[in-house]
Tab-separated table of C-alpha atoms in Angstrom:
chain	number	residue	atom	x	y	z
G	138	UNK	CA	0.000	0.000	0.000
G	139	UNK	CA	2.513	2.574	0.916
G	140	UNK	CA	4.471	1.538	-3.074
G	141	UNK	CA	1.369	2.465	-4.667
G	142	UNK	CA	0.681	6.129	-2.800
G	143	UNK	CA	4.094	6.912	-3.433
G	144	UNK	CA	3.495	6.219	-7.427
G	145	UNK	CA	0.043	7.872	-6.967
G	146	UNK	CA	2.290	10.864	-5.336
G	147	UNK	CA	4.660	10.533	-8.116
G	148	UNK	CA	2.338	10.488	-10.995
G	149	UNK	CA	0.384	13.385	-9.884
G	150	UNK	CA	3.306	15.882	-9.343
G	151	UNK	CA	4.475	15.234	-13.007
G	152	UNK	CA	1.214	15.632	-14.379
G	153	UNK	CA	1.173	18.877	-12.742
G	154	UNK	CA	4.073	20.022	-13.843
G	155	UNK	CA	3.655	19.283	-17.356
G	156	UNK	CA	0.750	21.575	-17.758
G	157	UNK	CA	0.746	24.679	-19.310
G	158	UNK	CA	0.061	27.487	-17.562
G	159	UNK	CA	-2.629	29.715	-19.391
G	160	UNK	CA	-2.444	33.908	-19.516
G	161	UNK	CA	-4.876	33.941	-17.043
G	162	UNK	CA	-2.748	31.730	-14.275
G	163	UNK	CA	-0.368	34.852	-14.840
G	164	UNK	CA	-3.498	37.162	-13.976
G	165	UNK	CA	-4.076	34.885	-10.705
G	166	UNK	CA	-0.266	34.656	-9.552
G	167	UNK	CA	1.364	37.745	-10.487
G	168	UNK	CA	5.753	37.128	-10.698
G	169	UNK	CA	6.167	40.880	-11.350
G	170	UNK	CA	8.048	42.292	-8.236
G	171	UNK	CA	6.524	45.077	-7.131
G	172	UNK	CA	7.718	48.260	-7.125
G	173	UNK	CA	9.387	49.583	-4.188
G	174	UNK	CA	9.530	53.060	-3.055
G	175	UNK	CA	12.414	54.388	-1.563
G	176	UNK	CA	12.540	57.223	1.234
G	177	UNK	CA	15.675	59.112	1.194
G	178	UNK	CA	17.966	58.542	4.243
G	179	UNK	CA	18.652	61.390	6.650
G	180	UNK	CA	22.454	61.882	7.379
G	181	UNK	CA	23.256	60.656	10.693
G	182	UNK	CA	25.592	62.907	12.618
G	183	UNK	CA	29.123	61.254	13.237
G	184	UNK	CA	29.617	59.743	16.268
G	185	UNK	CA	33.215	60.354	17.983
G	186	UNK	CA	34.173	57.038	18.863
G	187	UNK	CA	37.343	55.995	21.202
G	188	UNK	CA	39.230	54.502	18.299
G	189	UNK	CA	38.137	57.784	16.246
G	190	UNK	CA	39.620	60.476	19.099
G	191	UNK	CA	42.431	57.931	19.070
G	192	UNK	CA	43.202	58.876	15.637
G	193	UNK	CA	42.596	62.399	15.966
G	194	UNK	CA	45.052	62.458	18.901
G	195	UNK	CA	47.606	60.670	17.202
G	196	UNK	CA	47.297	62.725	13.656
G	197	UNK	CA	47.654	65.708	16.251
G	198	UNK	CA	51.162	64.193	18.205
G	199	UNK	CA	54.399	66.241	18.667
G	200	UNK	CA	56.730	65.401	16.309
G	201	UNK	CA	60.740	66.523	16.195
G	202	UNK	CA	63.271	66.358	13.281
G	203	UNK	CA	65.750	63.673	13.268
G	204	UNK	CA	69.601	65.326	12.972
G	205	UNK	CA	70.468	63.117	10.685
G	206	UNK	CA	67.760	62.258	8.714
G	207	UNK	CA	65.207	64.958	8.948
G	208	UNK	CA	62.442	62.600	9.092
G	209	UNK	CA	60.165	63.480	11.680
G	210	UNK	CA	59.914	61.496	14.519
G	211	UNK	CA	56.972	61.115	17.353
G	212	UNK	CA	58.390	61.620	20.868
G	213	UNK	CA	57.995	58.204	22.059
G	214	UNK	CA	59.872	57.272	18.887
G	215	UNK	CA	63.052	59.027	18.993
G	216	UNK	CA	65.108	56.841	21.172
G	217	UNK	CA	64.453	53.748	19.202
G	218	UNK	CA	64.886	55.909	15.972
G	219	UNK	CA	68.729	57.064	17.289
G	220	UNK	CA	69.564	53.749	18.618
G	221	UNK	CA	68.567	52.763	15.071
G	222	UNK	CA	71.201	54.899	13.296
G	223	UNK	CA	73.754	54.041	16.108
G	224	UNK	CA	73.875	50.704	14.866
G	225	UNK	CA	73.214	50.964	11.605
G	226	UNK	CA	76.593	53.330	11.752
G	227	UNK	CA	78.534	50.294	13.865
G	228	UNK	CA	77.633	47.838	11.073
G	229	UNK	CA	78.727	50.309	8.126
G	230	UNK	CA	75.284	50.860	6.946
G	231	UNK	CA	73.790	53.498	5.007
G	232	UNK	CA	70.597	55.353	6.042
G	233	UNK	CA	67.774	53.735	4.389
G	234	UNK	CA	64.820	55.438	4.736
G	235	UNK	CA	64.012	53.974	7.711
G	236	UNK	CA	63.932	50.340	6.694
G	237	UNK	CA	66.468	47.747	7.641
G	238	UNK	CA	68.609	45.276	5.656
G	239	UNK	CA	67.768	41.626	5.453
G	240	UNK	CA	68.881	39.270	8.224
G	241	UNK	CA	71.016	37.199	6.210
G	242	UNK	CA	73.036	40.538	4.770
G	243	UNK	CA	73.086	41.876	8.327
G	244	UNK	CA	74.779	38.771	9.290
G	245	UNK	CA	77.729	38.943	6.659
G	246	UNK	CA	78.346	42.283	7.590
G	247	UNK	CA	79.100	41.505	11.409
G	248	UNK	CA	81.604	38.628	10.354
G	249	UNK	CA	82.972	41.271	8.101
G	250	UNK	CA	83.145	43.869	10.925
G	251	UNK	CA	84.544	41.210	12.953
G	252	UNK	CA	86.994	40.294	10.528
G	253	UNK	CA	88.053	43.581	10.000
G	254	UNK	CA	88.927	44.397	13.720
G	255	UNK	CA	91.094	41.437	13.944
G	256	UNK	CA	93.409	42.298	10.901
G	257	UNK	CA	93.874	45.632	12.037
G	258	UNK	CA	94.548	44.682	15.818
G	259	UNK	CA	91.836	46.741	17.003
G	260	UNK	CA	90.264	44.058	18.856
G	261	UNK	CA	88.836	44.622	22.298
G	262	UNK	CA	85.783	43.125	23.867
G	263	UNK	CA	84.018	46.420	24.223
G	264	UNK	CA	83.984	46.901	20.261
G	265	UNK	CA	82.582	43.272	20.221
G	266	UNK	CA	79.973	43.804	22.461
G	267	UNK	CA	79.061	47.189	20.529
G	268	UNK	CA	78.816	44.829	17.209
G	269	UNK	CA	76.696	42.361	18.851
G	270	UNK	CA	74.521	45.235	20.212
G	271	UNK	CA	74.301	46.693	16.578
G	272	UNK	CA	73.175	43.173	15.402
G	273	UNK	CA	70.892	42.027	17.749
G	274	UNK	CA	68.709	45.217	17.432
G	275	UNK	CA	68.866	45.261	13.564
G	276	UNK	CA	68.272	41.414	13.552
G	277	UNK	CA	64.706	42.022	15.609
G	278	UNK	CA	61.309	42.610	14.139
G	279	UNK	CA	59.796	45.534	14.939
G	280	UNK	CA	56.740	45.641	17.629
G	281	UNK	CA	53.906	47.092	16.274
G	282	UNK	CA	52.579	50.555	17.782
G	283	UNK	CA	49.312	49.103	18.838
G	284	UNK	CA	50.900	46.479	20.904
G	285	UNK	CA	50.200	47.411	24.521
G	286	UNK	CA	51.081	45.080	28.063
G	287	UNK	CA	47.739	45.961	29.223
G	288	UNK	CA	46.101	44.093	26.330
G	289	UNK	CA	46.993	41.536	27.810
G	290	UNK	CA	46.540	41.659	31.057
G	291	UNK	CA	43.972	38.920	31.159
G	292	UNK	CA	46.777	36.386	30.094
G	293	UNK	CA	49.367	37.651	32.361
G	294	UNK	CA	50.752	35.842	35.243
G	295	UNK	CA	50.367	37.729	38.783
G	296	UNK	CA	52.432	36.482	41.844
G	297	UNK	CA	51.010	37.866	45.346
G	298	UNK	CA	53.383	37.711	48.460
G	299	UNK	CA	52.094	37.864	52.035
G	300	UNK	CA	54.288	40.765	53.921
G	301	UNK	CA	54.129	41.973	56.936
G	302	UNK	CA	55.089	45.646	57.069
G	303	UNK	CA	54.466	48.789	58.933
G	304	UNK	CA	54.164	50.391	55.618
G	305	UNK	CA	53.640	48.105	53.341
G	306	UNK	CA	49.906	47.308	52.472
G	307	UNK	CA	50.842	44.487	49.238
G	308	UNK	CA	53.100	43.192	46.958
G	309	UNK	CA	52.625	41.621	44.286
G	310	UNK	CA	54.624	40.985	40.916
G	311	UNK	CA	53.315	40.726	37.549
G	312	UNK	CA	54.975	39.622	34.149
G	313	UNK	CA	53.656	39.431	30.731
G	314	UNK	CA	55.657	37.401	28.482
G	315	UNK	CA	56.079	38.421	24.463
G	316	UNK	CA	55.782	35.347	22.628
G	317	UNK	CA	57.170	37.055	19.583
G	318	UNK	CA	59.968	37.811	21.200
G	319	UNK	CA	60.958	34.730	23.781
G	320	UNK	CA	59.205	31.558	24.594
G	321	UNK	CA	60.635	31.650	28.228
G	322	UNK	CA	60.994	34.294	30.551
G	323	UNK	CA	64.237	34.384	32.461
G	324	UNK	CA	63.162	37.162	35.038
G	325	UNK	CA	63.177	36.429	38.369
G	326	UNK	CA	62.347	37.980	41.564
G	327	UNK	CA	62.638	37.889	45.144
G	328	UNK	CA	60.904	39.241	48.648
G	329	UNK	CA	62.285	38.385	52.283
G	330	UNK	CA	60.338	39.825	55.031
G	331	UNK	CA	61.937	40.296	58.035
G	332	UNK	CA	65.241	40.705	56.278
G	333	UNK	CA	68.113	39.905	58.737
G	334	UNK	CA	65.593	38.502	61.571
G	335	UNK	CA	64.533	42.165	61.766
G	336	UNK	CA	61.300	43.413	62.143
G	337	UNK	CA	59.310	45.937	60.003
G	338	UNK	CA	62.989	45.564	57.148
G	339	UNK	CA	61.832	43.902	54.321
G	340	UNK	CA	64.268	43.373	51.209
G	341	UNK	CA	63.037	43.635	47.470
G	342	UNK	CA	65.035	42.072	44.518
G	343	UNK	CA	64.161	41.866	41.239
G	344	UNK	CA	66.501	40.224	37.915
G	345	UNK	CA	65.804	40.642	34.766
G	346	UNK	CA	67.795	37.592	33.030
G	347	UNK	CA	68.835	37.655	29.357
G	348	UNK	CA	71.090	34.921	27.267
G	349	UNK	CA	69.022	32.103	29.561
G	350	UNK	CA	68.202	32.419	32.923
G	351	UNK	CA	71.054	30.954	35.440
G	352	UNK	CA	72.469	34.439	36.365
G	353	UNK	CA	68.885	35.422	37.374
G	354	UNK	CA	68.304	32.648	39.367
G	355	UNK	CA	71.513	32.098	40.967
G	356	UNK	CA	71.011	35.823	41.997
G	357	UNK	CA	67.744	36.051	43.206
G	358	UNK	CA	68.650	32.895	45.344
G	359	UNK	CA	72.503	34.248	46.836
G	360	UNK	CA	72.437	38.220	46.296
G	361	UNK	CA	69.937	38.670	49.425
G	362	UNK	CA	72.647	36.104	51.231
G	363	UNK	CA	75.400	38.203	50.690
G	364	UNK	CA	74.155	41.512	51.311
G	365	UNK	CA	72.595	40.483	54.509
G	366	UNK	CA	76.476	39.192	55.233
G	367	UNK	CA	77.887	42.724	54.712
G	368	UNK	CA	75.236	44.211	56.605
G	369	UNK	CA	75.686	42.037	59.734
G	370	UNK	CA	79.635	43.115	59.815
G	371	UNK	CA	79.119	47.005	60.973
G	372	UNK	CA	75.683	46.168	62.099
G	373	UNK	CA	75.084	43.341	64.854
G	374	UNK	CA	71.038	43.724	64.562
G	375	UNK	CA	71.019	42.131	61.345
G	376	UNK	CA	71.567	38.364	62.278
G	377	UNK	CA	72.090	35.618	59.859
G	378	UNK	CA	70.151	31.842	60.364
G	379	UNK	CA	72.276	28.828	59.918
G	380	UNK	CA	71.396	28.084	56.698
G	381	UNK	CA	72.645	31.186	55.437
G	382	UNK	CA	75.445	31.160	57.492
G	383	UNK	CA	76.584	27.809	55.878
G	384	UNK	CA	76.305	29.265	52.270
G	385	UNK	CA	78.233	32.341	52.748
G	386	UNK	CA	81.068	29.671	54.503
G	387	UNK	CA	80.693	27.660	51.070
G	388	UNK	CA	82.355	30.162	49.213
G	389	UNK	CA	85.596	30.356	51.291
G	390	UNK	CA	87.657	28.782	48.732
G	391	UNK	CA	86.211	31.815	46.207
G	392	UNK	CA	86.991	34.634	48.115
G	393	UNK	CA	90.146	34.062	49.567
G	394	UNK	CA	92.672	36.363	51.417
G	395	UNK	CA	94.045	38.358	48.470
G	396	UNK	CA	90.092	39.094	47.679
G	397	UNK	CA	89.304	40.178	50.915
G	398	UNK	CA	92.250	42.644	50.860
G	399	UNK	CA	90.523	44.751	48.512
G	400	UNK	CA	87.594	44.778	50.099
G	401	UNK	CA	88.894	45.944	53.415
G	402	UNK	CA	91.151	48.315	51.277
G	403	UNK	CA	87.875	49.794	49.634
G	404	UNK	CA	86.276	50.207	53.284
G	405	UNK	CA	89.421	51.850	54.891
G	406	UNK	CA	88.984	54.585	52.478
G	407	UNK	CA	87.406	57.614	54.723
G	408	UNK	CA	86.238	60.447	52.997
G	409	UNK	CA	85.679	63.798	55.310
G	410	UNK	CA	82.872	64.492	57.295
G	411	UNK	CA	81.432	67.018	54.714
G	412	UNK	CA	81.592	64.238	51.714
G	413	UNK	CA	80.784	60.917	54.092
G	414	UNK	CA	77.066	60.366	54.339
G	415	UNK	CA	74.962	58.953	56.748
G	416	UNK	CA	74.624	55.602	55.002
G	417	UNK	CA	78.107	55.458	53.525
G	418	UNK	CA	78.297	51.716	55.479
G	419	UNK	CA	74.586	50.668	53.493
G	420	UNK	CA	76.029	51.771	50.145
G	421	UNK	CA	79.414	49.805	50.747
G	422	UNK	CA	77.414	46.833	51.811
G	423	UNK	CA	75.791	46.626	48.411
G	424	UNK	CA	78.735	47.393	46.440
G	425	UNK	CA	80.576	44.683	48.027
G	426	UNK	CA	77.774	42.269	47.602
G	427	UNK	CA	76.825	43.186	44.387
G	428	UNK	CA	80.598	42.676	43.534
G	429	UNK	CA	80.865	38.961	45.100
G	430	UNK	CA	77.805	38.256	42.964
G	431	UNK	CA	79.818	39.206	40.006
G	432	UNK	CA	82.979	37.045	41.097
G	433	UNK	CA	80.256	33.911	41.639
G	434	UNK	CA	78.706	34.100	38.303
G	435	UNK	CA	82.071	34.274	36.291
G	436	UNK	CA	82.248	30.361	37.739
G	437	UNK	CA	79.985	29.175	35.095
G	438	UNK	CA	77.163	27.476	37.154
G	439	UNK	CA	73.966	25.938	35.681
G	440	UNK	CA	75.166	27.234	32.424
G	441	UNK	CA	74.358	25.670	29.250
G	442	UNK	CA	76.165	27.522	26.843
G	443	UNK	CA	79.992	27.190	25.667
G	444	UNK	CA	79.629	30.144	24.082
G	445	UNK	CA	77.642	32.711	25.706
G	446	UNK	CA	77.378	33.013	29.237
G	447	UNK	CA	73.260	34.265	30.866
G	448	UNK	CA	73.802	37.717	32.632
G	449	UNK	CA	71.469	39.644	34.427
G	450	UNK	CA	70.583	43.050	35.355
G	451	UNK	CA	69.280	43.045	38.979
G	452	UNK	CA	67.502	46.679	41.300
G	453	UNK	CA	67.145	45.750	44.686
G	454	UNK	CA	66.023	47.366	47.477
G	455	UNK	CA	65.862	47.474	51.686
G	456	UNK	CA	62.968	49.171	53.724
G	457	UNK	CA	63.537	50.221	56.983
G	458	UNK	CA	60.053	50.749	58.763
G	459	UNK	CA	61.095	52.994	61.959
G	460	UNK	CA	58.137	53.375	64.016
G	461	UNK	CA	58.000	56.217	66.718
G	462	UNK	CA	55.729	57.647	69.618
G	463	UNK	CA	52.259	56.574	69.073
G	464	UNK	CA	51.561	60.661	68.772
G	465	UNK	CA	53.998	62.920	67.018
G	466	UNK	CA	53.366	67.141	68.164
G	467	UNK	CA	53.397	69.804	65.974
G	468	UNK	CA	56.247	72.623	67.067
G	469	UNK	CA	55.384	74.814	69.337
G	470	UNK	CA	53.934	77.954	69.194
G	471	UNK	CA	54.644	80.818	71.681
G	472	UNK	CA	52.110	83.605	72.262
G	473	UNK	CA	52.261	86.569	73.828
G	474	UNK	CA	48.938	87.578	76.485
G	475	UNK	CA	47.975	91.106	77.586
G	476	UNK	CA	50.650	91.332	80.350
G	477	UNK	CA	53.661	90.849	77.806
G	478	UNK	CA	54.460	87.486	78.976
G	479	UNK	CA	54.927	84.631	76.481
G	480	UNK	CA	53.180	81.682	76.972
G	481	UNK	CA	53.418	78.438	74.713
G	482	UNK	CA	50.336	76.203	73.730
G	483	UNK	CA	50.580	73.082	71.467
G	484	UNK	CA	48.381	72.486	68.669
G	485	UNK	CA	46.319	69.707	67.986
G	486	UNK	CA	47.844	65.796	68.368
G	487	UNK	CA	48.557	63.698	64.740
G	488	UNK	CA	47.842	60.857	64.201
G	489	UNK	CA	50.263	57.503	64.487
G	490	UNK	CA	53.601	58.342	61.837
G	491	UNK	CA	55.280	55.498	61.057
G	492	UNK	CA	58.629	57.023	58.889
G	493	UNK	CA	60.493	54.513	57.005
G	494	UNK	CA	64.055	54.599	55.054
G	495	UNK	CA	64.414	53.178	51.675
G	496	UNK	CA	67.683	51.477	50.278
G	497	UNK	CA	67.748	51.380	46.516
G	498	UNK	CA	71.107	50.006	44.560
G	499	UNK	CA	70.809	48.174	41.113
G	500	UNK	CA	73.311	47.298	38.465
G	501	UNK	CA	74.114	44.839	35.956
G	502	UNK	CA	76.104	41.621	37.733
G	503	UNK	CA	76.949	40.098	34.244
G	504	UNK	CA	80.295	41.922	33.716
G	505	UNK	CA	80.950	44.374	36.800
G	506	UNK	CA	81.910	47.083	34.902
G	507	UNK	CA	79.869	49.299	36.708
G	508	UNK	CA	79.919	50.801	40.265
G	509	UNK	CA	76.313	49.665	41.798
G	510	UNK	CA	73.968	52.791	41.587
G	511	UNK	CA	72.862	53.492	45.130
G	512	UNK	CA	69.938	55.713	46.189
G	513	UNK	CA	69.190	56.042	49.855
C-alpha cells in the first residue's frame, strides 16, 4: 500500500508540472516584483568614537626632526629611531629610509666587521659587544605601535606575596611574556620579610635575566645572602640563620685572602665628614655584595652555553620601617597675652607616623663594569 501512494504521489506531481500554464494563471499569480519606493535617508551625525579620538590624537602628536635624517619622529619614537642609526653606523650601513637590511646581509656584515677588527689589531671586547649590540637590534622585528602590556593583562601571570610591614599594604609581581619575542621568561624575583631577623625591614630584589636564565636565578637565590652578610659586619642587629650562614662559609675557597684585601682596602677609604654620608656603610654593603655576585657568576654554574654566558641586570632594594611615639606634636607655638608674657600652647595631636628609610642600589652583575647605583 505505501508503493502504490508513493506512485500515486509521483504520478500526480508530473502531471502537474507538465501543464501549461494559461495567460490567465499569470493574472491569478502575479511574478512581477513590485515596485518599491524608496525614502531618502537622513544623514546621521558622526559619532566620535574611542578609536576615532584615538586617531585624531595621534594625527595631532608632537613630532621633532631627526639630525640626521630629517624625518620626523613622534616623541615616544626618537630613542628607538637614534639607537637605530647608532647601529646601523657600527655595522657600516647606510641610512635607508628607515627600513632595515635583510637578516642574512646583516649577518655577513658583522663577520665582516669582525673580521676587520682582527686584521687591524683593534680588537677589544668592548667593540665586540658594541657589534653584537648593533646586530641584535637590527636582527629584531619591529613591535607594532598598537601592541600594549595591558592588552593583555587577562593572560598575564600575577604572583602575590604575604608581607608583613608597617608600611607596606601588598606586593605583588606581575609579568607578561612576548611570545614574539621569547618563549621563556628568564626574570626572576625575590621578597624576604623580616630581612636579617629584623622586624618591620623587608628586602626587594628583582633580575631581569637575558642569554638564559642561570644568572637570574643564581642571583635572586645568593644576592639577598650576601648583602645580609655585609650588613651584619658594621651592624650586629642584622643576624644571619644557619642556613645562610653555611652558604656564605661555602664560598671560602672563592673569596680568599688576596680578595678580601681589597675589600677591606675599599672600606678603609674615609672620605671627610662634609663628603661621608649617613649611610656610607649601606652603600658599601651593596657594592661589596653586588661585587661577590659578580665574582660567583664568572664560575659558570647551571650554564648551558659554551659560548655565551646568561647575565642579568638586577635593582634591589631594603625598607627600613622605623616606628615612633604613638603621637607625634606639631612645634610649638609661643604667644604673647595682655601682660607681655609669652606663653606656649601646642596644637592639635597627629595621628600615628610610622617614617620609614628606603635602600635602593641596582646594576648589571653580568660583567661588573659598573659601580652599583645606590639611592638612599
Amino acid at each position: 500500500m505505501s508503493a502504490n501512494n508513493a506512485l500515486r504521489v509521483f504520478w500526480k506531481s508530473r502531471e502537474w508540472n507538465m501543464k501549461t500554464s494559461t495567460f490567465d494563471s499569470y493574472v491569478d499569480i502575479s511574478l512581477l516584483p513590485k515596485r518599491k519606493r524608496f525614502r531618502k535617508k537622513k544623514p546621521r551625525p558622526v559619532r566620535h568614537t574611542k578609536r576615532h579620538e584615538e586617531e585624531q590624537v595621534y594625527e595631532q602628536a608632537t613630532t621633532l626632526p631627526c639630525s640626521i635624517c630629517k624625518h620626523e619622529i613622534d616623541l615616544t619614537g626618537i630613542f628607538p629611531h637614534k639607537k637605530q642609526h647608532v647601529a646601523l653606523a657600527t655595522l657600516g650601513f647606510q641610512w635607508m629610509g628607515g627600513k632595515k637590511p635583510q637578516p642574512s646581509v646583516i649577518a655577513v656584515q658583522r663577520q665582516f666587521m669582525i673580521s676587520k677588527l682582527l686584521s687591524s689589531f683593534m680588537f677589544t671586547e668592548k667593540t665586540l659587544q658594541s657589534i653584537n649590540n648593533a646586530f641584535e637590534l637590527l636582527w629584531k622585528k619591529k613591535i607594532p605601535a598598537y601592541y600594549k602590556i595591558f592588552d593583555n593583562i587577562d593572560r598575564s601571570v600575577i604572583y602575590s606575596q604575604k608581607i608583613r610591614h608597617l608600611l607596606i599594604k601588598g606586593v605583588g609581581i606581575c609579568e607578561d611574556r612576548n611570545s614574539t619575542w621569547k618563549a621563556d621568561m628568564n626574570d626572576k624575583f625575590t621578597v624576604v620579610s623580616n630581612f636579617g631577623n629584623k622586624p618591620n625591614v623587608c628586602f626587594f630584589g628583582l633580575f631581569d635575566g637575558h642569554h638564559g636564565a642561570s644568572a637570574a636565578e643564581l642571583t635572586s637565590m645568593e644576592l639577598p645572602v650576601l648583602l645580609l652578610h655585609q650588613l651584619s659586619k658594621f651592624d650586629p642587629s642584622y643576624q644571619m640563620t644557619t642556613d645562610e650562614q653555611q652558604i656564605i662559609n661555602s664560598f671560602y675557597t672563592v673569596f680568599r685572602e688576596e680578595y678580601t684585601a681589597i675589600e677591606d682596602l675599599f672600606s678603609a677609604i674615609n672620605k671627610t665628614e662634609a663628603v661621608r654620608h649617613e649611610y656610607e656603610d649601606i652603600h658599601k654593603a651593596f657594592a661589596k655584595a653586588f661585587w661577590r655576585m659578580d665574582r660567583l657568576l664568572r664560575l659558570g654554574r647551571k650554564e648551558v652555553s659554551r659560548v655565551q654566558w646568561s647575565g642579568c641586570s638586577a635593582v634591589t632594594c631594603i625598607l627600613e620601617g622605623k616606628p615612633k611615639s604613638p603621637y607625634a606634636h606639631k612645634n610649638w607655638k609661643r604667644k604673647t597675652n595682655h601682660d607681655g608674657l609669652a606663653e606656649s600652647s601646642t596644637s592639635q595631636e597627629m595621628p600615628q607616623i610610622f617614617p620609614g628609610i628606603l635602600h635602593v642600589a641596582n646594576t648589571d652583575t653580568r660583567r661588573n663594569e659598573h659601580l652599583p647605583e645606590y639611592y638612599g
